[in-house]
mmCIF file of C-alpha atoms in Angstrom:
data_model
loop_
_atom_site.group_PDB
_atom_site.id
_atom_site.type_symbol
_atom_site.label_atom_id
_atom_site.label_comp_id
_atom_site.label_asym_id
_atom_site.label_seq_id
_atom_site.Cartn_x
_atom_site.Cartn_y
_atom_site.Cartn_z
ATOM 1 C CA UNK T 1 108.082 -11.829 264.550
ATOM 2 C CA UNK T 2 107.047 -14.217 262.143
ATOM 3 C CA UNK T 3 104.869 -12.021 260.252
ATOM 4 C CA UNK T 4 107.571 -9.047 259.895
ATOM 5 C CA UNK T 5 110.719 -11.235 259.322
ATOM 6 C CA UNK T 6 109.569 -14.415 257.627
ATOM 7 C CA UNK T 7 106.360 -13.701 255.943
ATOM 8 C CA UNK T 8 108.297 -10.122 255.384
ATOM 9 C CA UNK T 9 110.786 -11.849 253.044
ATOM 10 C CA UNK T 10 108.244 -14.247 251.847
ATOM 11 C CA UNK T 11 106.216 -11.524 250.379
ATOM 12 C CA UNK T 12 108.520 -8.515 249.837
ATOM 13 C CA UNK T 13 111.219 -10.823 248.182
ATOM 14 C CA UNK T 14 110.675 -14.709 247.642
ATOM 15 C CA UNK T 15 107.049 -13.872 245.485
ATOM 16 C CA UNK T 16 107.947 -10.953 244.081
ATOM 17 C CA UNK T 17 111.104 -13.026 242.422
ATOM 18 C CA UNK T 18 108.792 -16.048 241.393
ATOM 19 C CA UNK T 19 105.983 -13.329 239.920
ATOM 20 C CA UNK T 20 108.865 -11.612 237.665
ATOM 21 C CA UNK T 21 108.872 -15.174 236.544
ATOM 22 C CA UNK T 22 105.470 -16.026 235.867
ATOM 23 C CA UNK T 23 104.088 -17.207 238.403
ATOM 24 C CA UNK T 24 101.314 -15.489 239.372
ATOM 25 C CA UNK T 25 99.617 -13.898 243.027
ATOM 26 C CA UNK T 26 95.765 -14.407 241.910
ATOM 27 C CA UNK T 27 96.166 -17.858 242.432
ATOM 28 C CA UNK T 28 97.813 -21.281 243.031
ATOM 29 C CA UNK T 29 100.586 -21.688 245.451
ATOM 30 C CA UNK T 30 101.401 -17.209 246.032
ATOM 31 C CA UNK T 31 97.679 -16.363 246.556
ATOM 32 C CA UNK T 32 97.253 -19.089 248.968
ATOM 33 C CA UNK T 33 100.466 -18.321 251.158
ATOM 34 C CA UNK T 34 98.911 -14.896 251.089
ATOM 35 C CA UNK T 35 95.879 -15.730 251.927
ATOM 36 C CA UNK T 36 97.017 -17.699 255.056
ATOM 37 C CA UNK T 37 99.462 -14.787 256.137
ATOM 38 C CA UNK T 38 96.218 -12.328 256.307
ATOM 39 C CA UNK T 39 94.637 -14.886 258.170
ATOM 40 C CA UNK T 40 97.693 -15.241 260.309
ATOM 41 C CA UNK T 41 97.509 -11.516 260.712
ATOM 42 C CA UNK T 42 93.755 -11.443 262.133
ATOM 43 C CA UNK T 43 94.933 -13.863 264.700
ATOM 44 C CA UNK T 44 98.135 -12.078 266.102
ATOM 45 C CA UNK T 45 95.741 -9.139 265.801
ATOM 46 C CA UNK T 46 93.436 -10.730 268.385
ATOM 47 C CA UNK T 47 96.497 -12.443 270.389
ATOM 48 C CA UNK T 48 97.584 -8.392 270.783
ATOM 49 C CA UNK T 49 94.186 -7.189 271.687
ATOM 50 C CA UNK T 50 94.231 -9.524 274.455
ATOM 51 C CA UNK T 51 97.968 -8.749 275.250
ATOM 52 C CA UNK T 52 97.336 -4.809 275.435
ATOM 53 C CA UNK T 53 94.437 -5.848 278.092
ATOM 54 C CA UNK T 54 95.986 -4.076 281.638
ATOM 55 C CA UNK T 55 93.242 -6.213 284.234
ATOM 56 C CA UNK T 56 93.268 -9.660 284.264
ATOM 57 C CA UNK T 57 91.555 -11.898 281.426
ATOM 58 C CA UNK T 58 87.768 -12.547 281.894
ATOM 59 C CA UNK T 59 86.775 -16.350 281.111
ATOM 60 C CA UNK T 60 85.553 -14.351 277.800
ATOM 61 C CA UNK T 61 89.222 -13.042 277.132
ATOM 62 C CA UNK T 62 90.605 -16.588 278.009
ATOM 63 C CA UNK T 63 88.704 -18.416 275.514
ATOM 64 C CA UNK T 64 88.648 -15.531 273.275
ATOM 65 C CA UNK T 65 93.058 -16.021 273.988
ATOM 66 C CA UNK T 66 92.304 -20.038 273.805
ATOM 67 C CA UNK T 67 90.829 -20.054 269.516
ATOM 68 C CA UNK T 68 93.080 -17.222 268.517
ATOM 69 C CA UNK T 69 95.826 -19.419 269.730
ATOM 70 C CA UNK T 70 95.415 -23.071 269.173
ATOM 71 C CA UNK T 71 94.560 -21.247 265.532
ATOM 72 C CA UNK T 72 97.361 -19.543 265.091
ATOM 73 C CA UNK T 73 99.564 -22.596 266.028
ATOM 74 C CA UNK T 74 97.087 -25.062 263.732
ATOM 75 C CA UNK T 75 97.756 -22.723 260.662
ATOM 76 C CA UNK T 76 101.390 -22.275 261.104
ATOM 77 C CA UNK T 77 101.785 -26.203 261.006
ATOM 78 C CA UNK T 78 100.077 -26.275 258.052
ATOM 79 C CA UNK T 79 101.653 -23.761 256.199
ATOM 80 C CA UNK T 80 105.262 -24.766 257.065
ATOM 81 C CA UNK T 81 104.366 -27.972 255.497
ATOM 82 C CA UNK T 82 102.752 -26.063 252.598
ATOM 83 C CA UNK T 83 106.574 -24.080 252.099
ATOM 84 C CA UNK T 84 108.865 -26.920 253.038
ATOM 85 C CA UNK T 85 106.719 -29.660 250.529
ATOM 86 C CA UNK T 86 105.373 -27.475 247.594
ATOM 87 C CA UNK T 87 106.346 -23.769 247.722
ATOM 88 C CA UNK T 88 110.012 -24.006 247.901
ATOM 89 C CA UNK T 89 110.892 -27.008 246.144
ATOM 90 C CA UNK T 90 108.710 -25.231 243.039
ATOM 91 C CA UNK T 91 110.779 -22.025 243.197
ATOM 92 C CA UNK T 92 114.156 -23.307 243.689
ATOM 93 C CA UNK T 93 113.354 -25.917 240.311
ATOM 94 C CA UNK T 94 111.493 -23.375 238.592
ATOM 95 C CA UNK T 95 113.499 -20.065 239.368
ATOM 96 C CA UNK T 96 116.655 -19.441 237.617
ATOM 97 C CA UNK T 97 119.770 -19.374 239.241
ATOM 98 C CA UNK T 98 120.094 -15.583 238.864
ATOM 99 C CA UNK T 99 116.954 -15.093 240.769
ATOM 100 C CA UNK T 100 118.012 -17.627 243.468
ATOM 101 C CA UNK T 101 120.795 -15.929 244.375
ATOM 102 C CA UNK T 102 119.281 -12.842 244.033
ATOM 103 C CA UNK T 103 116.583 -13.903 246.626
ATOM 104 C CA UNK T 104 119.349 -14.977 248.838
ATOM 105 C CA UNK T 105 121.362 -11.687 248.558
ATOM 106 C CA UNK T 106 118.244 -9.704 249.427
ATOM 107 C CA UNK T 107 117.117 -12.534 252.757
ATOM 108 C CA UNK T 108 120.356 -11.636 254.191
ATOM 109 C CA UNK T 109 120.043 -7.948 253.999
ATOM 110 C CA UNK T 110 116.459 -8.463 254.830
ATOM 111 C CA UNK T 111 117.495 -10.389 258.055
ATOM 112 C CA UNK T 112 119.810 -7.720 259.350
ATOM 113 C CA UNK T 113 117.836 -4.966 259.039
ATOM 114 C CA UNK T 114 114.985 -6.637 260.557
ATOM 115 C CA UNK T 115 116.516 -8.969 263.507
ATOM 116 C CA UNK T 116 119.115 -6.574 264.020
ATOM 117 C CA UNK T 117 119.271 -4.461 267.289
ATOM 118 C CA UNK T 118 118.449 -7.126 270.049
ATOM 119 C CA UNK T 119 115.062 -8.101 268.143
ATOM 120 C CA UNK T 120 114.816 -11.079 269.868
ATOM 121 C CA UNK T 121 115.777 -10.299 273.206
ATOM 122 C CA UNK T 122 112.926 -7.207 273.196
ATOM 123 C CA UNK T 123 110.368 -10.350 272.388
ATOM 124 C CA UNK T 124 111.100 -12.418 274.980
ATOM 125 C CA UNK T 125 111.191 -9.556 277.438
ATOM 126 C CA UNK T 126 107.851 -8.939 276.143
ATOM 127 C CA UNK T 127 106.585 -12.456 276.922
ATOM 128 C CA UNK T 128 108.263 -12.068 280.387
ATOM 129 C CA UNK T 129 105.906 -9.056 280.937
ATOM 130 C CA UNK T 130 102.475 -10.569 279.075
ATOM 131 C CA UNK T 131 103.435 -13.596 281.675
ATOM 132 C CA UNK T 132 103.738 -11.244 284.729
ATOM 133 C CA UNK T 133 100.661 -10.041 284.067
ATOM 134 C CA UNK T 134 98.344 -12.835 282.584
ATOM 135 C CA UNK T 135 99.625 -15.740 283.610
ATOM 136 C CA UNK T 136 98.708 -17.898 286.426
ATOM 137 C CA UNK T 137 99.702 -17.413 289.585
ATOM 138 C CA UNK T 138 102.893 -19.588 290.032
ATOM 139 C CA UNK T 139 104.085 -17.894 286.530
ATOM 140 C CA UNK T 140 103.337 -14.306 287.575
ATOM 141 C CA UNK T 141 105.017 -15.015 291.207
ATOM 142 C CA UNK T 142 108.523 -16.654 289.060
ATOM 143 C CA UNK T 143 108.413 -13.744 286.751
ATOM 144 C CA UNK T 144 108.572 -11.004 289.728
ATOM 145 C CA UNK T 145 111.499 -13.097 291.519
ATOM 146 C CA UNK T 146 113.192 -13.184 287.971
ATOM 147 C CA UNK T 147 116.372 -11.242 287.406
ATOM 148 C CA UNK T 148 116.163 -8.001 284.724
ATOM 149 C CA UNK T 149 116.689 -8.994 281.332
ATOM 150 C CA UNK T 150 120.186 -8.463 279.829
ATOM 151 C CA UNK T 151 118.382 -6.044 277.096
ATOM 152 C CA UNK T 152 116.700 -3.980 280.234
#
């Protein structure tokens, strides 16, 4: 979710807007948000390895599960702080006002097409079932007693 609908408009709209003017996505403030969404990738990559997995988690796949998460979670703290204390205070006193409403015009069509449709409630039905199935005992016993979901 985060990668398709916020890094999505980060990279298909917000930098796109501040290249056009001038800033550039070889380096500084773009090419490291860029950098740290690839990286972001490779760990929801791994986090969906281990989700795909039908038997239970070896100790292997739990610490394996373990890194990819506690990273995942250390590098999204770090780059919220990145966008909330650098990257968008530069763009909205650097952009022009044009371009800012632009950019705000294209997050909202952005955000419909991509949230649209019961997004949300086909994630957390998703993290019902990757709890059913990998989660400890008292989790997977609460998530069979558990009514369907609305979306189901």
């Amino acid at each position: 979710f985060a990668d398709q609908c916020h890094h999505g408009k980060e990279e298909d709209i917000l930098f796109d807007e501040m290249a056009k003017s001038g800033f550039t996505k070889n380096a500084g403030p773009l090419a490291v948000m860029l950098h740290e969404h690839e990286v972001g990738r490779e760990y929801v990559r791994e986090l969906a390895r281990l989700g795909e997995k039908q038997e239970p988690w070896s100790s292997a796949d739990l610490n394996a599960l373990r890194n990819a998460a506690l990273g995942y979670t250390a590098l999204l703290r770090q780059h919220i702080r990145k966008e909330d204390d650098i990257l968008y205070p530069m763009a909205e006193a650097r952009l022009p006002v044009e371009a800012l409403e632009t950019i705000e015009r294209r997050f909202e069509a952005f955000e419909a097409g991509k949230t649209g449709h019961h997004e949300h409630d086909r994630l957390l039905e998703l993290a019902g079932e990757l709890a059913a199935r990998h989660g400890p005992p008292s989790v997977r016993a609460s998530q069979e007693d558990a009514p369907p979901s609305a979306s189901g």
